[in-house]
CSV table of C-alpha atoms in Angstrom, one decimal:
chain,number,residue,atom,x,y,z
I,1,VAL,CA,-0.4,-0.1,0.0
I,2,MET,CA,1.2,3.4,-1.0
I,3,CYS,CA,0.5,6.6,0.6
I,4,PHE,CA,1.3,9.9,0.4
I,5,ASP,CA,1.7,13.6,1.9
I,6,LEU,CA,0.8,16.8,0.2
I,7,ALA,CA,5.1,17.2,-0.4
I,8,GLY,CA,4.8,14.5,-2.7
I,9,ASN,CA,6.3,12.2,0.2
I,10,SER,CA,5.5,8.8,-0.4
I,11,ALA,CA,6.0,4.9,2.2
I,12,SER,CA,4.7,2.2,1.7
I,13,ASP,CA,3.8,-0.7,3.5
I,14,THR,CA,2.9,-4.0,2.5
I,15,GLN,CA,1.4,-7.1,5.0
I,16,THR,CA,1.5,-11.2,4.7
I,17,GLY,CA,-0.1,-14.2,5.9
I,18,ILE,CA,-3.7,-12.8,5.3
I,19,LYS,CA,-6.0,-15.9,4.9
I,20,ILE,CA,-9.6,-14.6,3.9
I,21,ASP,CA,-11.8,-18.6,3.2
I,22,LYS,CA,-15.1,-17.9,3.2
I,23,THR,CA,-16.1,-21.1,1.4
I,24,ALA,CA,-18.0,-23.2,4.4
I,25,PRO,CA,-16.0,-26.9,4.3
I,26,SER,CA,-17.6,-30.0,2.7
I,27,ILE,CA,-19.9,-32.7,4.6
I,28,SER,CA,-20.7,-36.1,3.3
I,29,PHE,CA,-22.6,-38.9,5.5
I,30,VAL,CA,-21.0,-42.0,6.2
I,31,ASN,CA,-23.2,-44.1,8.3
I,32,ARG,CA,-25.2,-45.3,10.8
I,33,THR,CA,-26.3,-47.9,13.4
I,34,MET,CA,-28.1,-50.3,10.9
I,35,PRO,CA,-32.0,-50.4,11.9
I,36,ASN,CA,-33.3,-53.8,11.3
I,37,ALA,CA,-35.8,-54.9,8.7
I,38,ALA,CA,-39.0,-53.4,10.4
I,39,GLY,CA,-36.8,-50.6,9.8
I,40,TRP,CA,-36.7,-50.5,13.6
I,41,ASN,CA,-33.2,-49.7,16.5
I,42,ASN,CA,-33.9,-51.2,20.0
I,43,THR,CA,-30.9,-49.7,21.5
I,44,GLY,CA,-29.1,-46.1,20.6
I,45,VAL,CA,-27.8,-45.4,17.0
I,46,THR,CA,-24.2,-43.1,16.2
I,47,VAL,CA,-24.7,-41.3,13.1
I,48,ASN,CA,-21.5,-40.6,11.4
I,49,TRP,CA,-20.5,-37.5,8.6
I,50,ASN,CA,-16.9,-36.5,7.3
I,51,CYS,CA,-15.5,-32.7,7.0
I,52,SER,CA,-13.3,-31.4,4.2
I,53,ASP,CA,-12.2,-28.0,3.8
I,54,VAL,CA,-9.5,-27.2,0.7
I,55,LEU,CA,-8.4,-23.9,2.1
I,56,SER,CA,-8.6,-23.8,5.8
I,57,GLY,CA,-8.7,-26.9,6.5
I,58,THR,CA,-11.8,-28.4,9.1
I,59,VAL,CA,-11.8,-28.4,13.5
I,60,SER,CA,-12.3,-31.9,13.4
I,61,SER,CA,-12.7,-34.5,10.4
I,62,THR,CA,-15.5,-35.9,11.7
I,63,ALA,CA,-18.9,-35.0,13.0
I,64,VAL,CA,-20.9,-37.9,15.0
I,65,GLN,CA,-24.0,-37.9,16.8
I,66,ILE,CA,-25.7,-40.2,19.2
I,67,LEU,CA,-29.2,-40.7,19.2
I,68,SER,CA,-30.8,-42.5,22.7
I,69,SER,CA,-34.3,-42.0,23.0
I,70,GLU,CA,-37.1,-43.3,22.0
I,71,GLY,CA,-39.0,-42.6,19.5
I,72,LEU,CA,-40.4,-42.7,15.7
I,73,ASN,CA,-39.0,-41.3,12.5
I,74,GLN,CA,-36.0,-38.9,14.5
I,75,SER,CA,-33.6,-36.7,13.0
I,76,ALA,CA,-29.5,-36.3,13.3
I,77,THR,CA,-27.7,-33.7,12.3
I,78,GLY,CA,-24.3,-33.3,11.3
I,79,THR,CA,-22.6,-30.0,11.7
I,80,CYS,CA,-18.9,-29.3,10.1
I,81,THR,CA,-16.7,-26.1,10.8
I,82,ASP,CA,-13.5,-24.6,9.0
I,83,ASN,CA,-10.9,-23.3,10.7
I,84,ALA,CA,-12.3,-19.6,9.4
I,85,GLY,CA,-15.5,-20.5,11.7
I,86,ASN,CA,-17.9,-21.7,8.1
I,87,THR,CA,-20.4,-24.1,9.0
I,88,VAL,CA,-21.7,-26.5,7.4
I,89,GLN,CA,-24.9,-28.7,8.2
I,90,ASN,CA,-26.2,-32.4,6.8
I,91,THR,CA,-29.6,-34.0,8.5
I,92,GLN,CA,-30.7,-37.9,8.5
I,93,SER,CA,-34.1,-39.0,9.0
I,94,GLY,CA,-36.4,-41.5,9.6
I,95,ILE,CA,-34.4,-43.3,12.3
I,96,SER,CA,-37.0,-44.3,14.8
I,97,ILE,CA,-35.7,-46.5,18.3
I,98,ASP,CA,-37.6,-48.3,20.9
I,99,THR,CA,-35.8,-49.7,23.9
I,100,THR,CA,-38.6,-50.8,25.6
I,101,ALA,CA,-40.1,-54.7,25.6
I,102,PRO,CA,-43.7,-55.1,25.1
I,103,THR,CA,-46.5,-56.1,27.5
I,104,LEU,CA,-48.1,-59.1,28.3
I,105,ALA,CA,-51.4,-59.9,30.0
I,106,PRO,CA,-51.5,-63.1,29.4
I,107,VAL,CA,-54.7,-65.8,30.2
I,108,VAL,CA,-55.9,-69.1,29.9
I,109,MET,CA,-58.9,-69.8,29.0
I,110,PRO,CA,-60.8,-71.7,30.6
I,111,ASN,CA,-59.5,-71.8,34.4
I,112,PRO,CA,-60.4,-73.5,35.5
I,113,ILE,CA,-59.9,-76.3,32.8
I,114,LEU,CA,-61.2,-80.1,33.6
I,115,ARG,CA,-58.8,-82.3,33.5
I,116,GLY,CA,-58.1,-84.0,29.1
I,117,GLY,CA,-59.9,-81.2,28.7
I,118,SER,CA,-58.5,-78.6,25.9
I,119,ALA,CA,-57.7,-74.8,26.9
I,120,THR,CA,-56.3,-71.9,24.9
I,121,ALA,CA,-53.3,-69.4,26.3
I,122,SER,CA,-53.2,-65.8,25.2
I,123,ALA,CA,-50.2,-63.4,25.2
I,124,ASN,CA,-52.6,-60.4,25.1
I,125,ALA,CA,-49.6,-58.1,24.2
I,126,ALA,CA,-49.3,-54.8,23.6
I,127,ASP,CA,-46.8,-51.6,22.7
I,128,THR,CA,-47.0,-48.3,22.0
I,129,LEU,CA,-44.2,-47.9,20.4
I,130,SER,CA,-42.9,-50.2,17.5
I,131,GLY,CA,-46.0,-52.5,17.3
I,132,ILE,CA,-46.1,-55.9,18.1
I,133,ALA,CA,-44.1,-58.5,15.6
I,134,SER,CA,-45.3,-61.5,17.0
I,135,GLN,CA,-46.8,-63.2,20.1
I,136,SER,CA,-47.3,-66.6,21.1
I,137,CYS,CA,-47.8,-69.5,24.1
I,138,ASP,CA,-46.5,-72.4,25.3
I,139,ALA,CA,-49.2,-76.0,25.3
I,140,VAL,CA,-51.7,-75.9,27.8
I,141,ASN,CA,-51.4,-79.2,29.5
I,142,THR,CA,-54.0,-80.7,30.9
I,143,SER,CA,-53.2,-83.9,31.4
I,144,MET,CA,-52.6,-83.6,34.7
I,145,PHE,CA,-54.2,-81.7,38.0
I,146,GLY,CA,-53.1,-79.2,39.7
I,147,SER,CA,-52.0,-75.7,39.4
I,148,PHE,CA,-49.7,-74.7,36.7
I,149,SER,CA,-48.5,-72.3,34.0
I,150,VAL,CA,-47.6,-71.8,30.8
I,151,ASN,CA,-45.0,-69.3,29.7
I,152,CYS,CA,-46.7,-66.3,27.1
I,153,THR,CA,-43.5,-65.0,24.7
I,154,ALA,CA,-44.4,-61.5,22.8
I,155,THR,CA,-41.7,-59.2,20.1
I,156,ASP,CA,-42.3,-55.5,19.0
I,157,ASN,CA,-40.7,-54.8,15.9
I,158,ALA,CA,-37.3,-53.4,17.0
I,159,GLY,CA,-36.3,-57.0,17.9
I,160,ASN,CA,-37.6,-56.3,22.1
I,161,THR,CA,-39.0,-59.6,23.5
I,162,ALA,CA,-40.4,-60.0,26.6
I,163,THR,CA,-41.9,-63.3,28.8
I,164,VAL,CA,-44.7,-64.2,31.6
I,165,PRO,CA,-46.3,-66.6,32.8
I,166,ALA,CA,-50.1,-67.5,32.2
I,167,GLY,CA,-51.3,-69.4,35.3
I,168,TYR,CA,-53.7,-72.4,35.1
I,169,ARG,CA,-55.7,-74.9,37.2
I,170,VAL,CA,-56.5,-78.3,36.2
I,171,ILE,CA,-59.7,-80.2,38.4
I,172,TYR,CA,-62.0,-83.2,38.6
I,173,ASN,CA,-64.8,-83.2,37.0
I,174,PHE,CA,-66.9,-83.9,39.6
I,175,THR,CA,-70.3,-84.9,38.2
I,176,GLY,CA,-72.3,-88.0,38.4
I,177,LEU,CA,-71.7,-88.2,41.9
I,178,PHE,CA,-74.3,-90.3,43.7
I,179,GLN,CA,-75.9,-90.5,47.5
I,180,PRO,CA,-74.7,-93.0,49.5
């Protein structure tokens, strides 16, 4: 830079090392914790991005966000920042997390059961977030007298499983007795 005064005198000064970066860095989605075939995760989800900047460089070469809260269709946003303070973001959506096992209220019908009779066990499963994928109960055995239980199991669409027993009694049919 040159400066002149009214008398015609001049002076100059040169500055070096001035760096200007007005361009945002680049961000690229790398991967995330894969969901199951139904599109659900039953653990926290880690989402990863790569960051790059050709001029000033990046503060970090990666961006990571971990989602651990339960919810349907959540989003994760990665942010990359260069050394000049410029930022860029990328959002990944469709992240569904269910870490809670289904609830069961199993019953055996009828109950009590006559020895040798037939009965069915129902799991009566419910799951408020991902929904029930499957539910079943073991077979009810009526070959002996007494109190028994049968296990009922349910799995939700996220892969969480719960097993709860259902109690029942097998009794003798007392009909047909005559007075002495």
